[in-house]
mmCIF file of C-alpha atoms in Angstrom:
data_model
loop_
_atom_site.group_PDB
_atom_site.id
_atom_site.type_symbol
_atom_site.label_atom_id
_atom_site.label_comp_id
_atom_site.label_asym_id
_atom_site.label_seq_id
_atom_site.Cartn_x
_atom_site.Cartn_y
_atom_site.Cartn_z
ATOM 1 C CA MET A 977 0.000 0.000 0.000
ATOM 2 C CA ALA A 978 1.274 3.463 -0.880
ATOM 3 C CA ASN A 979 2.104 6.108 1.716
ATOM 4 C CA LEU A 980 1.960 9.360 -0.197
ATOM 5 C CA LEU A 981 1.340 11.399 2.947
ATOM 6 C CA ILE A 982 5.115 11.558 3.451
ATOM 7 C CA ILE A 983 5.435 13.731 0.347
ATOM 8 C CA LYS A 984 5.005 16.879 2.450
ATOM 9 C CA ASP A 985 7.670 15.785 4.967
ATOM 10 C CA LEU A 986 10.129 14.918 2.206
ATOM 11 C CA ALA A 987 9.452 18.192 0.393
ATOM 12 C CA ASP A 988 9.962 20.132 3.647
ATOM 13 C CA LYS A 989 13.304 18.387 4.216
ATOM 14 C CA LYS A 990 14.376 19.419 0.701
ATOM 15 C CA ASN A 991 13.023 22.966 1.164
ATOM 16 C CA ILE A 992 10.640 22.472 -1.749
ATOM 17 C CA SER A 993 7.147 23.941 -1.454
ATOM 18 C CA LEU A 994 4.239 21.731 -2.466
ATOM 19 C CA LYS A 995 3.410 24.296 -5.157
ATOM 20 C CA ASP A 996 6.924 24.013 -6.648
ATOM 21 C CA LEU A 997 6.798 20.237 -6.356
ATOM 22 C CA ALA A 998 3.490 20.179 -8.242
ATOM 23 C CA LEU A 999 4.935 22.418 -10.969
ATOM 24 C CA GLN A 1000 7.954 20.128 -11.332
ATOM 25 C CA LEU A 1001 5.604 17.173 -11.615
ATOM 26 C CA GLY A 1002 3.621 18.985 -14.287
ATOM 27 C CA ILE A 1003 0.406 19.064 -12.267
ATOM 28 C CA THR A 1004 -1.511 21.697 -10.306
ATOM 29 C CA PRO A 1005 -1.036 22.151 -6.555
ATOM 30 C CA ASP A 1006 -4.640 20.943 -6.143
ATOM 31 C CA GLY A 1007 -3.757 17.853 -8.172
ATOM 32 C CA LEU A 1008 -0.880 17.113 -5.791
ATOM 33 C CA GLN A 1009 -3.179 17.597 -2.788
ATOM 34 C CA LYS A 1010 -5.645 15.107 -4.308
ATOM 35 C CA ILE A 1011 -2.871 12.551 -4.853
ATOM 36 C CA MET A 1012 -1.822 12.862 -1.217
ATOM 37 C CA LYS A 1013 -5.415 12.772 0.070
ATOM 38 C CA ARG A 1014 -6.384 9.740 -2.060
ATOM 39 C CA ASN A 1015 -3.004 8.142 -1.319
ATOM 40 C CA SER A 1016 -2.962 6.882 -4.890
ATOM 41 C CA THR A 1017 -1.290 7.823 -8.172
ATOM 42 C CA THR A 1018 0.456 6.320 -11.176
ATOM 43 C CA THR A 1019 3.814 4.587 -11.076
ATOM 44 C CA GLU A 1020 5.159 7.299 -13.362
ATOM 45 C CA THR A 1021 4.186 10.030 -10.868
ATOM 46 C CA VAL A 1022 5.719 8.096 -7.960
ATOM 47 C CA GLU A 1023 8.958 7.772 -9.940
ATOM 48 C CA LYS A 1024 8.952 11.516 -10.755
ATOM 49 C CA LEU A 1025 8.291 12.347 -7.105
ATOM 50 C CA ALA A 1026 11.178 10.155 -6.025
ATOM 51 C CA GLN A 1027 13.511 11.746 -8.567
ATOM 52 C CA ILE A 1028 12.571 15.307 -7.599
ATOM 53 C CA LEU A 1029 12.826 14.561 -3.868
ATOM 54 C CA GLY A 1030 16.092 12.640 -4.244
ATOM 55 C CA VAL A 1031 14.782 9.382 -2.766
ATOM 56 C CA GLN A 1032 14.048 5.903 -4.024
ATOM 57 C CA ALA A 1033 10.480 5.289 -5.154
ATOM 58 C CA GLY A 1034 10.145 2.452 -2.632
ATOM 59 C CA ILE A 1035 10.025 4.977 0.202
ATOM 60 C CA PHE A 1036 6.375 5.644 -0.679
ATOM 61 C CA PHE A 1037 5.357 2.065 0.105
ATOM 62 C CA GLU A 1038 4.804 0.337 3.439
ATOM 63 C CA GLY A 1039 7.492 -2.099 4.487
ATOM 64 C CA TYR A 1040 10.248 -0.097 2.832
ATOM 65 C CA ASN A 1041 13.396 -0.036 4.979
ATOM 66 C CA THR A 1042 14.543 3.603 4.989
ATOM 67 C CA ALA A 1043 17.691 2.756 6.960
ATOM 68 C CA ASN A 1044 19.103 1.098 3.855
ATOM 69 C CA GLN A 1045 17.771 3.634 1.391
ATOM 70 C CA LEU A 1046 20.527 4.669 -0.978
ATOM 71 C CA ILE A 1047 20.847 8.410 -1.274
ATOM 72 C CA ASN A 1048 22.478 9.235 -4.584
ATOM 73 C CA GLY A 1049 25.064 11.965 -4.764
ATOM 74 C CA ASN A 1050 23.186 14.086 -7.280
ATOM 75 C CA GLY A 1051 23.954 17.610 -6.126
ATOM 76 C CA ASN A 1052 22.137 17.455 -2.823
ATOM 77 C CA THR A 1053 23.768 17.508 0.620
ATOM 78 C CA ALA A 1054 24.582 13.803 0.367
ATOM 79 C CA SER A 1055 26.860 14.477 -2.607
ATOM 80 C CA VAL A 1056 29.723 15.218 -0.248
ATOM 81 C CA PHE A 1057 29.661 11.550 0.715
ATOM 82 C CA GLY A 1058 28.829 10.155 -2.730
ATOM 83 C CA ASN A 1059 26.261 7.353 -2.599
ATOM 84 C CA ILE A 1060 25.301 6.677 1.012
ATOM 85 C CA THR A 1061 22.449 4.964 2.863
ATOM 86 C CA ALA A 1062 20.051 6.973 5.001
ATOM 87 C CA GLU A 1063 21.412 5.225 8.096
ATOM 88 C CA GLU A 1064 25.002 6.149 7.175
ATOM 89 C CA MET A 1065 23.856 9.713 6.508
ATOM 90 C CA SER A 1066 22.222 9.819 9.937
ATOM 91 C CA ASN A 1067 25.470 8.621 11.514
ATOM 92 C CA LYS A 1068 27.410 11.281 9.596
ATOM 93 C CA ASN A 1069 24.978 13.943 10.814
ATOM 94 C CA LYS A 1070 25.468 12.770 14.415
ATOM 95 C CA GLU A 1071 29.243 12.895 13.937
ATOM 96 C CA ILE A 1072 28.985 16.415 12.505
ATOM 97 C CA GLU A 1073 26.916 17.548 15.502
ATOM 98 C CA HIS A 1074 29.488 16.029 17.857
ATOM 99 C CA LEU A 1075 32.306 17.815 16.031
ATOM 100 C CA LYS A 1076 30.380 21.098 16.196
ATOM 101 C CA ASP A 1077 30.048 20.637 19.966
ATOM 102 C CA LEU A 1078 33.780 19.928 20.275
ATOM 103 C CA LEU A 1079 34.596 22.997 18.217
ATOM 104 C CA ALA A 1080 32.351 25.189 20.365
ATOM 105 C CA GLU A 1081 34.068 23.879 23.514
ATOM 106 C CA LYS A 1082 37.521 24.543 22.037
ATOM 107 C CA GLU A 1083 36.474 28.079 21.133
ATOM 108 C CA ARG A 1084 35.259 28.600 24.703
ATOM 109 C CA VAL A 1085 38.609 27.326 26.075
ATOM 110 C CA ILE A 1086 40.528 29.649 23.717
ATOM 111 C CA GLU A 1087 38.444 32.643 24.802
ATOM 112 C CA GLU A 1088 39.072 31.794 28.461
ATOM 113 C CA LYS A 1089 42.800 31.409 27.821
ATOM 114 C CA GLU A 1090 42.904 34.795 26.068
ATOM 115 C CA ARG A 1091 41.030 36.343 28.998
ATOM 116 C CA LEU A 1092 43.516 34.857 31.477
ATOM 117 C CA GLN A 1093 46.459 36.051 29.376
ATOM 118 C CA GLY A 1094 44.980 39.545 29.513
ATOM 119 C CA ILE A 1095 44.846 39.291 33.299
ATOM 120 C CA GLU A 1096 48.487 38.125 33.380
ATOM 121 C CA ILE A 1097 49.513 41.151 31.306
ATOM 122 C CA ASP A 1098 47.578 43.441 33.666
ATOM 123 C CA ILE A 1099 49.339 41.865 36.664
ATOM 124 C CA SER A 1100 52.723 42.233 34.964
ATOM 125 C CA LEU A 1101 52.022 45.925 34.276
ATOM 126 C CA MET A 1102 50.919 46.435 37.884
ATOM 127 C CA LYS A 1103 54.131 44.822 39.146
ATOM 128 C CA HIS A 1104 56.165 47.054 36.832
ATOM 129 C CA LYS A 1105 54.325 50.158 38.094
ATOM 130 C CA ALA A 1106 54.805 48.995 41.696
ATOM 131 C CA ASN A 1107 58.554 48.651 41.042
ATOM 132 C CA ASN A 1108 58.607 52.155 39.558
ATOM 133 C CA VAL A 1109 56.787 53.508 42.613
ATOM 134 C CA LYS A 1110 59.228 51.662 44.910
ATOM 135 C CA HIS A 1111 62.231 53.074 43.031
ATOM 136 C CA SER A 1112 60.708 56.545 43.163
ATOM 137 C CA ALA A 1113 60.124 56.170 46.903
ATOM 138 C CA ASP A 1114 63.692 54.916 47.385
ATOM 139 C CA ASN A 1115 65.057 57.853 45.365
ATOM 140 C CA LEU A 1116 62.955 60.275 47.401
ATOM 141 C CA ALA A 1117 64.207 58.694 50.635
ATOM 142 C CA ASN A 1118 67.805 58.986 49.378
ATOM 143 C CA ILE A 1119 67.284 62.642 48.497
ATOM 144 C CA ARG A 1120 65.852 63.330 51.971
ATOM 145 C CA THR A 1121 68.764 61.546 53.560
ATOM 146 C CA ILE A 1122 71.250 63.652 51.614
ATOM 147 C CA ASN A 1123 69.506 66.874 52.562
#
């Protein structure tokens, strides 16, 4: 049995409006709505939908294993990886999120290190000024002793 209700979800994931999808299919937006509502269409339309949405036509049918769906590198995001299954793509996305988190943490550590280095410079300047004040006080004491 067909599951054409997922058309909207797939189109959303591809940032394709239902109106644009209908135009690419060569039908009206109302025609696409009817297909989804009736949950029935021709094999040719299912194949066009799959091509436009970058998925295999089997995804529209119950019992289809999306974890092993082959995503073809055809100019979409998956192209970076070439041909890849949906499960592998999901794992890559998780890895990317993990790497983003690591990068954010490293940036936070760098910012903290730069802040601490700024404090060290301030302390060094304060010590230098304190030495200057001490030398000035010593010179003043020497001048008073001489007088």
